[in-house]
CSV table of C-alpha atoms in Angstrom, one decimal:
chain,number,residue,atom,x,y,z
A,1,UNK,CA,-44.0,32.1,23.2
A,2,UNK,CA,-43.8,28.4,22.5
A,3,UNK,CA,-47.0,28.5,20.3
A,4,UNK,CA,-45.5,31.4,18.2
A,5,UNK,CA,-42.1,29.6,17.9
A,6,UNK,CA,-43.9,26.3,16.8
A,7,UNK,CA,-46.1,28.3,14.3
A,8,UNK,CA,-43.1,30.2,13.0
A,9,UNK,CA,-41.2,26.9,12.4
A,10,UNK,CA,-44.4,25.6,10.7
A,11,UNK,CA,-44.6,28.4,8.3
A,12,UNK,CA,-41.0,28.3,7.5
A,13,UNK,CA,-41.2,24.8,6.6
A,14,UNK,CA,-44.3,25.1,4.6
A,15,UNK,CA,-42.4,27.8,2.6
A,16,UNK,CA,-39.3,25.8,2.1
A,17,UNK,CA,-40.6,22.2,2.1
A,18,UNK,CA,-39.3,21.4,-1.4
A,19,UNK,CA,-35.5,22.3,-0.4
A,20,UNK,CA,-35.9,20.3,3.0
A,21,UNK,CA,-37.1,17.1,1.1
A,22,UNK,CA,-34.4,17.7,-1.6
A,23,UNK,CA,-31.3,18.0,1.0
A,24,UNK,CA,-32.8,14.7,2.7
A,25,UNK,CA,-32.8,12.9,-0.5
A,26,UNK,CA,-29.4,14.1,-1.4
A,27,UNK,CA,-27.8,13.5,2.0
A,28,UNK,CA,-29.3,9.8,1.9
A,29,UNK,CA,-28.0,9.2,-1.5
A,30,UNK,CA,-24.5,10.2,-0.5
A,31,UNK,CA,-24.7,7.8,2.6
A,32,UNK,CA,-25.9,4.8,0.7
A,33,UNK,CA,-24.0,5.4,-2.4
A,34,UNK,CA,-20.8,6.7,-0.8
A,35,UNK,CA,-18.4,4.0,-1.9
A,36,UNK,CA,-19.4,4.3,-5.6
A,37,UNK,CA,-19.3,8.1,-5.5
A,38,UNK,CA,-15.6,7.7,-3.9
A,39,UNK,CA,-14.6,5.4,-6.7
A,40,UNK,CA,-16.0,7.7,-9.4
A,41,UNK,CA,-14.2,10.5,-7.9
A,42,UNK,CA,-11.1,8.7,-7.8
A,43,UNK,CA,-11.3,7.8,-11.6
A,44,UNK,CA,-11.7,11.5,-12.3
A,45,UNK,CA,-9.4,12.9,-10.1
A,46,UNK,CA,-6.7,10.8,-8.4
A,47,UNK,CA,-3.3,12.1,-7.1
A,48,UNK,CA,-0.1,10.8,-8.8
A,49,UNK,CA,2.1,8.5,-6.9
A,50,UNK,CA,5.7,9.4,-7.2
A,51,UNK,CA,8.3,6.5,-6.4
A,52,UNK,CA,12.0,6.7,-6.6
A,53,UNK,CA,14.1,3.8,-7.4
A,54,UNK,CA,17.8,3.4,-7.6
A,55,UNK,CA,19.4,1.9,-10.7
A,56,UNK,CA,19.9,2.2,-14.4
A,57,UNK,CA,17.3,0.8,-16.5
A,58,UNK,CA,16.0,0.4,-20.0
A,59,UNK,CA,12.9,-0.9,-21.6
A,60,UNK,CA,14.3,-4.3,-21.5
A,61,UNK,CA,15.7,-4.4,-17.9
A,62,UNK,CA,12.8,-2.8,-16.0
A,63,UNK,CA,12.3,-4.2,-12.5
A,64,UNK,CA,9.7,-6.9,-12.4
A,65,UNK,CA,7.5,-4.9,-10.0
A,66,UNK,CA,7.2,-2.2,-12.9
A,67,UNK,CA,7.0,-4.5,-16.1
A,68,UNK,CA,4.4,-6.8,-14.3
A,69,UNK,CA,2.2,-3.7,-14.1
A,70,UNK,CA,2.6,-2.8,-17.8
A,71,UNK,CA,2.2,-6.4,-19.4
A,72,UNK,CA,1.8,-10.0,-18.9
A,73,UNK,CA,3.6,-13.1,-20.1
A,74,UNK,CA,2.0,-16.3,-21.1
A,75,UNK,CA,1.9,-17.3,-17.4
A,76,UNK,CA,1.4,-15.6,-14.0
A,77,UNK,CA,3.1,-16.2,-10.7
A,78,UNK,CA,0.2,-16.7,-8.1
A,79,UNK,CA,2.9,-16.7,-5.2
A,80,UNK,CA,4.8,-19.6,-3.6
A,81,UNK,CA,6.4,-20.7,-6.9
A,82,UNK,CA,2.7,-21.5,-8.3
A,83,UNK,CA,2.0,-20.5,-11.8
A,84,UNK,CA,-1.3,-20.1,-14.1
A,85,UNK,CA,-1.9,-19.1,-17.5
A,86,UNK,CA,-2.4,-15.2,-18.0
A,87,UNK,CA,-5.3,-13.4,-19.4
A,88,UNK,CA,-3.4,-13.4,-22.6
A,89,UNK,CA,-4.3,-17.4,-22.9
A,90,UNK,CA,-7.7,-18.5,-23.7
A,91,UNK,CA,-6.7,-22.2,-23.4
A,92,UNK,CA,-3.5,-24.3,-23.3
A,93,UNK,CA,-3.2,-28.0,-24.5
A,94,UNK,CA,-0.1,-29.9,-23.2
A,95,UNK,CA,1.0,-32.6,-25.6
A,96,UNK,CA,3.8,-35.4,-26.3
A,97,UNK,CA,4.7,-36.0,-22.7
A,98,UNK,CA,4.8,-32.4,-21.9
A,99,UNK,CA,7.4,-31.5,-24.7
A,100,UNK,CA,4.8,-29.5,-26.8
A,101,UNK,CA,2.5,-26.7,-25.5
A,102,UNK,CA,-0.3,-25.4,-27.9
A,103,UNK,CA,-1.5,-21.8,-26.4
A,104,UNK,CA,-4.6,-20.5,-27.9
A,105,UNK,CA,-4.5,-16.7,-27.5
A,106,UNK,CA,-7.4,-14.5,-26.1
A,107,UNK,CA,-8.5,-12.6,-29.3
A,108,UNK,CA,-10.1,-10.0,-27.2
A,109,UNK,CA,-6.7,-8.7,-25.8
A,110,UNK,CA,-5.2,-5.7,-27.4
A,111,UNK,CA,-2.0,-3.7,-27.1
A,112,UNK,CA,-2.1,-0.4,-25.4
A,113,UNK,CA,-1.8,1.2,-28.7
A,114,UNK,CA,-4.9,-0.7,-29.9
A,115,UNK,CA,-3.2,-3.3,-32.0
A,116,UNK,CA,-4.6,-6.7,-31.8
A,117,UNK,CA,-2.3,-9.4,-30.0
A,118,UNK,CA,-0.9,-12.0,-32.5
A,119,UNK,CA,1.0,-15.0,-31.8
A,120,UNK,CA,3.9,-13.7,-33.7
A,121,UNK,CA,4.4,-10.9,-31.0
A,122,UNK,CA,5.9,-13.5,-28.9
A,123,UNK,CA,9.6,-13.0,-29.6
A,124,UNK,CA,10.9,-14.9,-26.4
A,125,UNK,CA,14.5,-15.9,-26.8
A,126,UNK,CA,14.8,-19.0,-24.5
A,127,UNK,CA,17.4,-21.6,-24.9
A,128,UNK,CA,16.0,-25.1,-25.3
A,129,UNK,CA,12.5,-23.5,-26.5
A,130,UNK,CA,11.6,-23.7,-30.1
A,131,UNK,CA,8.7,-21.3,-30.5
A,132,UNK,CA,6.5,-21.2,-33.8
A,133,UNK,CA,3.0,-19.6,-34.6
A,134,UNK,CA,0.8,-21.5,-37.2
A,135,UNK,CA,-1.5,-18.7,-37.4
A,136,UNK,CA,-2.1,-15.2,-35.4
A,137,UNK,CA,-4.1,-17.0,-32.7
A,138,UNK,CA,-2.2,-19.9,-31.9
A,139,UNK,CA,1.4,-20.4,-30.5
A,140,UNK,CA,3.4,-23.7,-30.3
A,141,UNK,CA,6.3,-24.2,-27.8
A,142,UNK,CA,8.3,-27.2,-28.1
A,143,UNK,CA,11.0,-28.6,-26.0
A,144,UNK,CA,13.6,-31.4,-26.9
A,145,UNK,CA,12.8,-33.0,-23.6
A,146,UNK,CA,10.6,-32.4,-20.5
A,147,UNK,CA,11.3,-28.9,-18.8
A,148,UNK,CA,9.5,-28.3,-15.5
A,149,UNK,CA,10.5,-24.7,-15.0
A,150,UNK,CA,8.8,-23.7,-18.3
A,151,UNK,CA,5.8,-21.9,-16.7
A,152,UNK,CA,8.2,-19.8,-14.7
A,153,UNK,CA,10.3,-19.1,-17.7
A,154,UNK,CA,7.1,-18.0,-19.8
A,155,UNK,CA,6.1,-15.4,-17.0
A,156,UNK,CA,8.3,-12.8,-18.5
A,157,UNK,CA,6.1,-9.9,-19.4
A,158,UNK,CA,6.0,-8.9,-23.1
A,159,UNK,CA,6.7,-5.2,-23.6
A,160,UNK,CA,7.7,-3.6,-26.8
A,161,UNK,CA,10.5,-1.2,-27.3
A,162,UNK,CA,8.3,1.9,-27.1
A,163,UNK,CA,6.7,0.5,-23.9
A,164,UNK,CA,3.6,-0.7,-25.6
A,165,UNK,CA,2.1,-3.4,-23.2
A,166,UNK,CA,-0.9,-5.6,-22.5
A,167,UNK,CA,-1.3,-5.1,-18.7
A,168,UNK,CA,-3.4,-3.0,-16.3
A,169,UNK,CA,-1.1,0.0,-16.7
A,170,UNK,CA,-0.3,2.0,-19.8
A,171,UNK,CA,3.0,3.9,-20.1
A,172,UNK,CA,1.7,7.6,-20.5
A,173,UNK,CA,5.0,9.2,-20.7
A,174,UNK,CA,8.9,8.3,-20.3
A,175,UNK,CA,12.1,10.2,-20.5
A,176,UNK,CA,15.8,9.1,-21.2
A,177,UNK,CA,19.1,10.7,-20.0
A,178,UNK,CA,22.4,9.3,-21.3
A,179,UNK,CA,20.7,6.0,-22.6
A,180,UNK,CA,18.9,5.2,-19.4
A,181,UNK,CA,15.4,5.9,-18.1
A,182,UNK,CA,15.1,8.9,-16.0
A,183,UNK,CA,11.3,8.8,-15.4
A,184,UNK,CA,8.3,6.6,-16.3
A,185,UNK,CA,4.7,7.7,-15.9
A,186,UNK,CA,2.3,4.7,-15.6
A,187,UNK,CA,-1.6,5.1,-15.7
A,188,UNK,CA,-4.5,2.8,-15.1
A,189,UNK,CA,-8.2,3.3,-14.6
A,190,UNK,CA,-7.9,4.1,-11.1
A,191,UNK,CA,-4.3,4.9,-10.4
A,192,UNK,CA,-1.3,6.9,-11.7
A,193,UNK,CA,2.3,6.1,-10.8
A,194,UNK,CA,5.4,8.2,-11.6
A,195,UNK,CA,8.7,6.2,-11.1
A,196,UNK,CA,12.0,8.4,-11.1
A,197,UNK,CA,15.2,6.8,-11.5
A,198,UNK,CA,18.4,7.7,-9.6
A,199,UNK,CA,22.2,6.5,-10.2
A,200,UNK,CA,22.9,5.9,-6.4
A,201,UNK,CA,21.2,6.1,-2.9
A,202,UNK,CA,22.4,9.5,-2.2
A,203,UNK,CA,20.7,11.1,-5.1
A,204,UNK,CA,17.5,9.1,-4.2
A,205,UNK,CA,17.7,10.4,-0.6
A,206,UNK,CA,18.2,13.9,-2.0
A,207,UNK,CA,15.3,13.7,-4.2
A,208,UNK,CA,13.0,12.5,-1.5
A,209,UNK,CA,14.1,15.3,1.0
A,210,UNK,CA,13.3,18.0,-1.6
A,211,UNK,CA,9.9,16.7,-2.5
A,212,UNK,CA,10.6,15.3,-5.7
A,213,UNK,CA,9.3,11.8,-4.9
A,214,UNK,CA,7.1,10.7,-2.1
A,215,UNK,CA,8.5,7.1,-1.5
A,216,UNK,CA,11.8,5.2,-1.7
A,217,UNK,CA,13.2,2.0,-0.8
A,218,UNK,CA,16.9,2.0,0.8
A,219,UNK,CA,18.9,-0.3,2.8
A,220,UNK,CA,19.5,1.8,5.9
A,221,UNK,CA,17.6,4.9,7.3
A,222,UNK,CA,19.9,8.1,8.0
A,223,UNK,CA,19.4,9.2,11.5
A,224,UNK,CA,18.3,12.7,10.5
A,225,UNK,CA,15.5,11.4,8.2
A,226,UNK,CA,14.3,8.9,10.8
A,227,UNK,CA,13.1,12.1,13.0
A,228,UNK,CA,11.1,13.8,10.1
A,229,UNK,CA,7.7,14.5,10.9
A,230,UNK,CA,4.9,12.9,8.8
A,231,UNK,CA,6.8,10.1,7.3
A,232,UNK,CA,6.2,6.3,7.5
A,233,UNK,CA,9.2,4.0,7.7
A,234,UNK,CA,8.2,0.4,7.0
A,235,UNK,CA,11.0,-2.4,7.6
A,236,UNK,CA,10.7,-5.5,5.2
A,237,UNK,CA,13.2,-8.6,5.0
A,238,UNK,CA,13.1,-9.3,1.1
A,239,UNK,CA,13.5,-13.1,1.0
A,240,UNK,CA,12.0,-13.3,-2.5
A,241,UNK,CA,14.6,-11.7,-4.8
A,242,UNK,CA,18.3,-12.1,-3.6
A,243,UNK,CA,20.4,-13.1,-0.9
A,244,UNK,CA,23.9,-12.2,0.4
A,245,UNK,CA,26.7,-14.7,0.3
A,246,UNK,CA,30.4,-15.5,-0.1
A,247,UNK,CA,31.0,-17.4,-3.2
A,248,UNK,CA,34.2,-19.4,-3.3
A,249,UNK,CA,36.3,-20.5,-6.3
A,250,UNK,CA,36.3,-24.2,-5.8
A,251,UNK,CA,38.9,-24.6,-8.4
A,252,UNK,CA,41.3,-22.7,-6.3
A,253,UNK,CA,40.0,-23.9,-3.3
A,254,UNK,CA,38.8,-27.6,-3.9
A,255,UNK,CA,39.6,-28.9,-0.3
A,256,UNK,CA,35.9,-29.2,1.2
A,257,UNK,CA,37.4,-28.9,4.9
A,258,UNK,CA,39.0,-25.4,3.9
A,259,UNK,CA,35.6,-24.1,2.7
A,260,UNK,CA,33.7,-25.3,5.6
A,261,UNK,CA,36.3,-23.7,8.0
A,262,UNK,CA,35.7,-20.4,6.2
A,263,UNK,CA,32.0,-20.8,6.7
A,264,UNK,CA,32.4,-21.6,10.4
A,265,UNK,CA,34.7,-18.5,11.0
A,266,UNK,CA,32.4,-16.2,9.1
A,267,UNK,CA,30.4,-13.8,11.4
A,268,UNK,CA,26.5,-14.2,10.7
A,269,UNK,CA,23.2,-12.2,11.6
A,270,UNK,CA,21.7,-13.3,14.9
A,271,UNK,CA,18.1,-12.4,13.4
A,272,UNK,CA,16.7,-15.7,12.3
A,273,UNK,CA,14.3,-14.2,10.0
A,274,UNK,CA,17.2,-12.5,7.9
A,275,UNK,CA,19.5,-15.4,7.8
A,276,UNK,CA,19.9,-17.1,4.6
A,277,UNK,CA,20.7,-20.7,4.6
A,278,UNK,CA,20.3,-21.7,0.8
A,279,UNK,CA,20.2,-20.3,-2.5
A,280,UNK,CA,16.2,-21.0,-2.7
A,281,UNK,CA,13.8,-18.7,-0.7
A,282,UNK,CA,12.3,-19.9,2.5
A,283,UNK,CA,8.7,-19.0,1.1
A,284,UNK,CA,9.3,-21.5,-1.6
A,285,UNK,CA,7.6,-25.0,-1.5
A,286,UNK,CA,11.1,-26.5,-2.2
A,287,UNK,CA,12.9,-24.7,0.8
A,288,UNK,CA,14.9,-27.2,3.0
A,289,UNK,CA,15.4,-25.7,6.5
A,290,UNK,CA,17.2,-28.7,7.6
A,291,UNK,CA,20.7,-28.0,6.1
A,292,UNK,CA,23.9,-27.2,7.6
A,293,UNK,CA,23.9,-23.7,9.1
A,294,UNK,CA,27.3,-23.0,9.8
A,295,UNK,CA,26.6,-20.9,12.9
A,296,UNK,CA,29.7,-19.3,14.0
A,297,UNK,CA,31.9,-21.7,15.6
A,298,UNK,CA,35.7,-20.7,16.2
A,299,UNK,CA,36.5,-24.2,17.7
A,300,UNK,CA,35.2,-26.1,14.7
A,301,UNK,CA,36.7,-23.6,12.0
A,302,UNK,CA,40.2,-24.4,13.7
A,303,UNK,CA,39.7,-28.0,13.7
A,304,UNK,CA,39.1,-28.1,9.9
A,305,UNK,CA,42.0,-25.7,9.0
A,306,UNK,CA,44.7,-27.2,11.0
A,307,UNK,CA,46.4,-28.8,8.1
A,308,UNK,CA,45.8,-26.0,5.9
A,309,UNK,CA,48.5,-24.7,3.4
A,310,UNK,CA,47.0,-21.3,2.4
A,311,UNK,CA,48.1,-18.5,4.0
A,312,UNK,CA,46.5,-15.5,2.1
A,313,UNK,CA,43.1,-15.2,0.6
A,314,UNK,CA,41.6,-12.4,-1.7
A,315,UNK,CA,38.1,-11.0,-0.7
A,316,UNK,CA,36.5,-9.0,-3.6
A,317,UNK,CA,33.2,-6.9,-3.7
A,318,UNK,CA,31.8,-4.4,-5.7
A,319,UNK,CA,29.1,-2.6,-3.7
A,320,UNK,CA,30.2,0.2,-1.1
A,321,UNK,CA,27.3,-0.8,1.0
A,322,UNK,CA,29.2,-4.1,1.8
A,323,UNK,CA,32.3,-2.4,3.1
A,324,UNK,CA,31.6,-3.0,6.9
A,325,UNK,CA,30.6,-6.4,6.1
A,326,UNK,CA,33.7,-7.3,4.3
A,327,UNK,CA,35.8,-5.8,7.1
A,328,UNK,CA,34.0,-7.9,9.7
A,329,UNK,CA,34.7,-11.1,7.4
A,330,UNK,CA,38.3,-10.1,7.1
A,331,UNK,CA,39.0,-9.6,10.8
A,332,UNK,CA,37.3,-12.7,11.6
A,333,UNK,CA,39.1,-14.8,9.1
A,334,UNK,CA,42.4,-13.2,10.1
A,335,UNK,CA,41.7,-13.8,14.1
A,336,UNK,CA,40.3,-17.4,13.9
A,337,UNK,CA,41.9,-18.9,10.9
A,338,UNK,CA,45.4,-17.1,11.2
A,339,UNK,CA,45.3,-16.1,7.3
A,340,UNK,CA,46.1,-13.0,5.8
A,341,UNK,CA,42.9,-11.5,4.0
A,342,UNK,CA,43.1,-8.8,1.1
A,343,UNK,CA,39.6,-7.2,1.0
A,344,UNK,CA,39.2,-5.3,-2.1
A,345,UNK,CA,36.5,-3.2,-3.7
A,346,UNK,CA,36.4,-3.1,-7.5
A,347,UNK,CA,33.8,-2.0,-9.9
A,348,UNK,CA,34.7,-5.2,-12.3
A,349,UNK,CA,35.2,-8.5,-10.9
A,350,UNK,CA,36.8,-11.2,-13.1
A,351,UNK,CA,34.4,-14.2,-12.1
A,352,UNK,CA,36.6,-16.5,-14.0
A,353,UNK,CA,39.9,-15.6,-11.9
A,354,UNK,CA,38.9,-14.8,-8.2
A,355,UNK,CA,39.3,-16.2,-4.8
A,356,UNK,CA,36.1,-15.3,-3.1
A,357,UNK,CA,33.4,-12.8,-3.7
A,358,UNK,CA,30.9,-11.1,-1.4
A,359,UNK,CA,28.0,-10.4,-3.5
A,360,UNK,CA,24.3,-10.9,-4.0
A,361,UNK,CA,22.8,-14.2,-5.6
A,362,UNK,CA,19.5,-14.1,-7.5
A,363,UNK,CA,16.4,-15.9,-6.3
A,364,UNK,CA,14.3,-17.1,-9.1
A,365,UNK,CA,10.6,-17.8,-9.3
A,366,UNK,CA,11.1,-21.4,-9.7
A,367,UNK,CA,13.5,-23.5,-7.4
A,368,UNK,CA,15.4,-24.8,-10.4
A,369,UNK,CA,19.2,-23.9,-9.8
A,370,UNK,CA,20.6,-25.4,-12.9
A,371,UNK,CA,22.2,-22.2,-14.2
A,372,UNK,CA,23.9,-21.4,-11.1
A,373,UNK,CA,25.4,-24.8,-9.8
A,374,UNK,CA,25.6,-27.2,-12.8
A,375,UNK,CA,29.1,-28.0,-13.8
A,376,UNK,CA,28.3,-27.3,-17.5
A,377,UNK,CA,27.1,-23.7,-16.9
A,378,UNK,CA,30.6,-22.0,-17.2
A,379,UNK,CA,29.3,-18.5,-17.5
A,380,UNK,CA,26.9,-18.6,-14.4
A,381,UNK,CA,28.2,-21.1,-12.2
A,382,UNK,CA,30.8,-18.8,-10.8
A,383,UNK,CA,32.0,-21.0,-8.0
A,384,UNK,CA,32.9,-23.6,-10.6
A,385,UNK,CA,31.5,-26.4,-8.5
A,386,UNK,CA,31.7,-29.6,-10.2
A,387,UNK,CA,30.1,-32.3,-8.2
A,388,UNK,CA,28.3,-35.2,-10.1
A,389,UNK,CA,25.5,-35.8,-7.4
A,390,UNK,CA,24.6,-32.2,-7.5
A,391,UNK,CA,24.5,-32.2,-11.2
A,392,UNK,CA,22.3,-35.3,-11.3
A,393,UNK,CA,19.8,-33.7,-8.9
A,394,UNK,CA,19.7,-30.4,-11.0
A,395,UNK,CA,18.9,-32.5,-14.2
A,396,UNK,CA,16.3,-34.6,-12.5
A,397,UNK,CA,14.5,-31.4,-11.2
A,398,UNK,CA,14.3,-30.2,-14.7
A,399,UNK,CA,12.6,-33.3,-15.9
A,400,UNK,CA,10.1,-34.0,-12.9
A,401,UNK,CA,6.8,-32.5,-13.0
A,402,UNK,CA,5.3,-33.8,-9.9
A,403,UNK,CA,5.7,-31.2,-7.3
A,404,UNK,CA,6.3,-33.5,-4.3
A,405,UNK,CA,8.9,-35.5,-6.3
A,406,UNK,CA,10.4,-32.3,-7.2
A,407,UNK,CA,10.7,-31.1,-3.6
A,408,UNK,CA,12.5,-34.1,-2.7
A,409,UNK,CA,15.0,-33.5,-5.3
A,410,UNK,CA,15.7,-29.8,-4.3
A,411,UNK,CA,15.7,-30.5,-0.8
A,412,UNK,CA,18.4,-33.3,-1.1
A,413,UNK,CA,20.3,-30.9,-3.6
A,414,UNK,CA,20.3,-28.2,-0.8
A,415,UNK,CA,21.7,-30.6,1.6
A,416,UNK,CA,24.4,-31.7,-0.5
A,417,UNK,CA,25.2,-28.1,-1.6
A,418,UNK,CA,25.5,-26.9,1.7
A,419,UNK,CA,27.8,-30.0,2.7
A,420,UNK,CA,30.3,-29.1,-0.2
A,421,UNK,CA,30.0,-25.4,0.7
A,422,UNK,CA,30.9,-23.6,-2.5
A,423,UNK,CA,29.3,-20.6,-1.0
A,424,UNK,CA,28.6,-19.3,2.3
A,425,UNK,CA,25.1,-18.0,2.6
A,426,UNK,CA,24.7,-15.0,4.9
A,427,UNK,CA,21.5,-13.1,4.9
A,428,UNK,CA,18.6,-11.6,3.0
A,429,UNK,CA,18.6,-7.8,2.6
A,430,UNK,CA,16.6,-5.6,4.7
A,431,UNK,CA,14.6,-2.9,2.7
A,432,UNK,CA,13.0,0.2,4.5
A,433,UNK,CA,10.3,1.7,2.5
A,434,UNK,CA,10.0,5.4,3.3
A,435,UNK,CA,6.8,7.2,2.5
A,436,UNK,CA,5.6,10.7,2.8
A,437,UNK,CA,2.2,10.9,4.7
């Protein structure tokens, strides 16, 4: 019986030897070239990633996470507020004590619609920068005086009105509704991303629930959604984009002790990683962790306000998601300081005539804070702080290119700003990324 089985197997192999060897070659090839075959498959057949975002956007107001995929600026942020020239630039020559920048463009780069990149395409409108192009391949940027944040300023991606760009992703399709983007389909060699935009968080959640999108970012997770099967929820403290603070009108409340009393009487998060101390991100090389924290201190608040003549203060905010935070601040100020607080939500806040505003402040790629705290910036310095030492430091920060010297300047700026207390820095936003598995 054993001999019969062996002979039968031998005859079977003899008749089908070609197919045995062929299958062995194919299986070995699949194992050896598995990664390359997977890459090729993804290029041919890759699923569309569907992401939902809250907000109303146009081609000129896209979130950076999208515009950076579509195109480049003259420079790139490599992380930690460090910048290098982008793929658009072949070479850079810095002249005249860092007031003249000669960019030679990469002649191999083309727009997605196959037009060559030319120096005249750079239509940046940035105050203080004079931009000219002597020929299609060279761009000259001139400043009146040294301007240290220039590389950060020039990182803005260049995108034409029809979403023609220069980056890894190309806009394949876009739809508008009532003047704002409804959807935007991006394609690269290896990936496709469909962004859908929604007016508010409720619409965003509804779209996720019905399967219109597969990934969203929200500030809190509804209890019913947290129990859903086959979804992944990731918590992230966003320290790189904005911070929540109470901005104080220093023209109305010019007594530093009163502003400090408000700060000490304000409840704050106990989560250290979530707590904001200054307008500069903790991931920045210029961040100063050794500033006044103004941890909640009822005794100190009462000491500072004992000679106060103010009995009423108006607290304004324009985001419904801040209602609970505003109520907590109102309750604490009334109980600790004995002043009446009118907490008001309004879609339009007059930043030229207010008491205090609970709102988000922006975090820039560069630690430069000139726009927000210099006394001459009447449109963007909403606290109206006018403090010569702060002005001097902000001016020096823009003129200084040595990073260690700039670090000293901005760390001193943060120390003085917190001492003057034109704003009460509270926390960074928590963002939950919810993805369908």
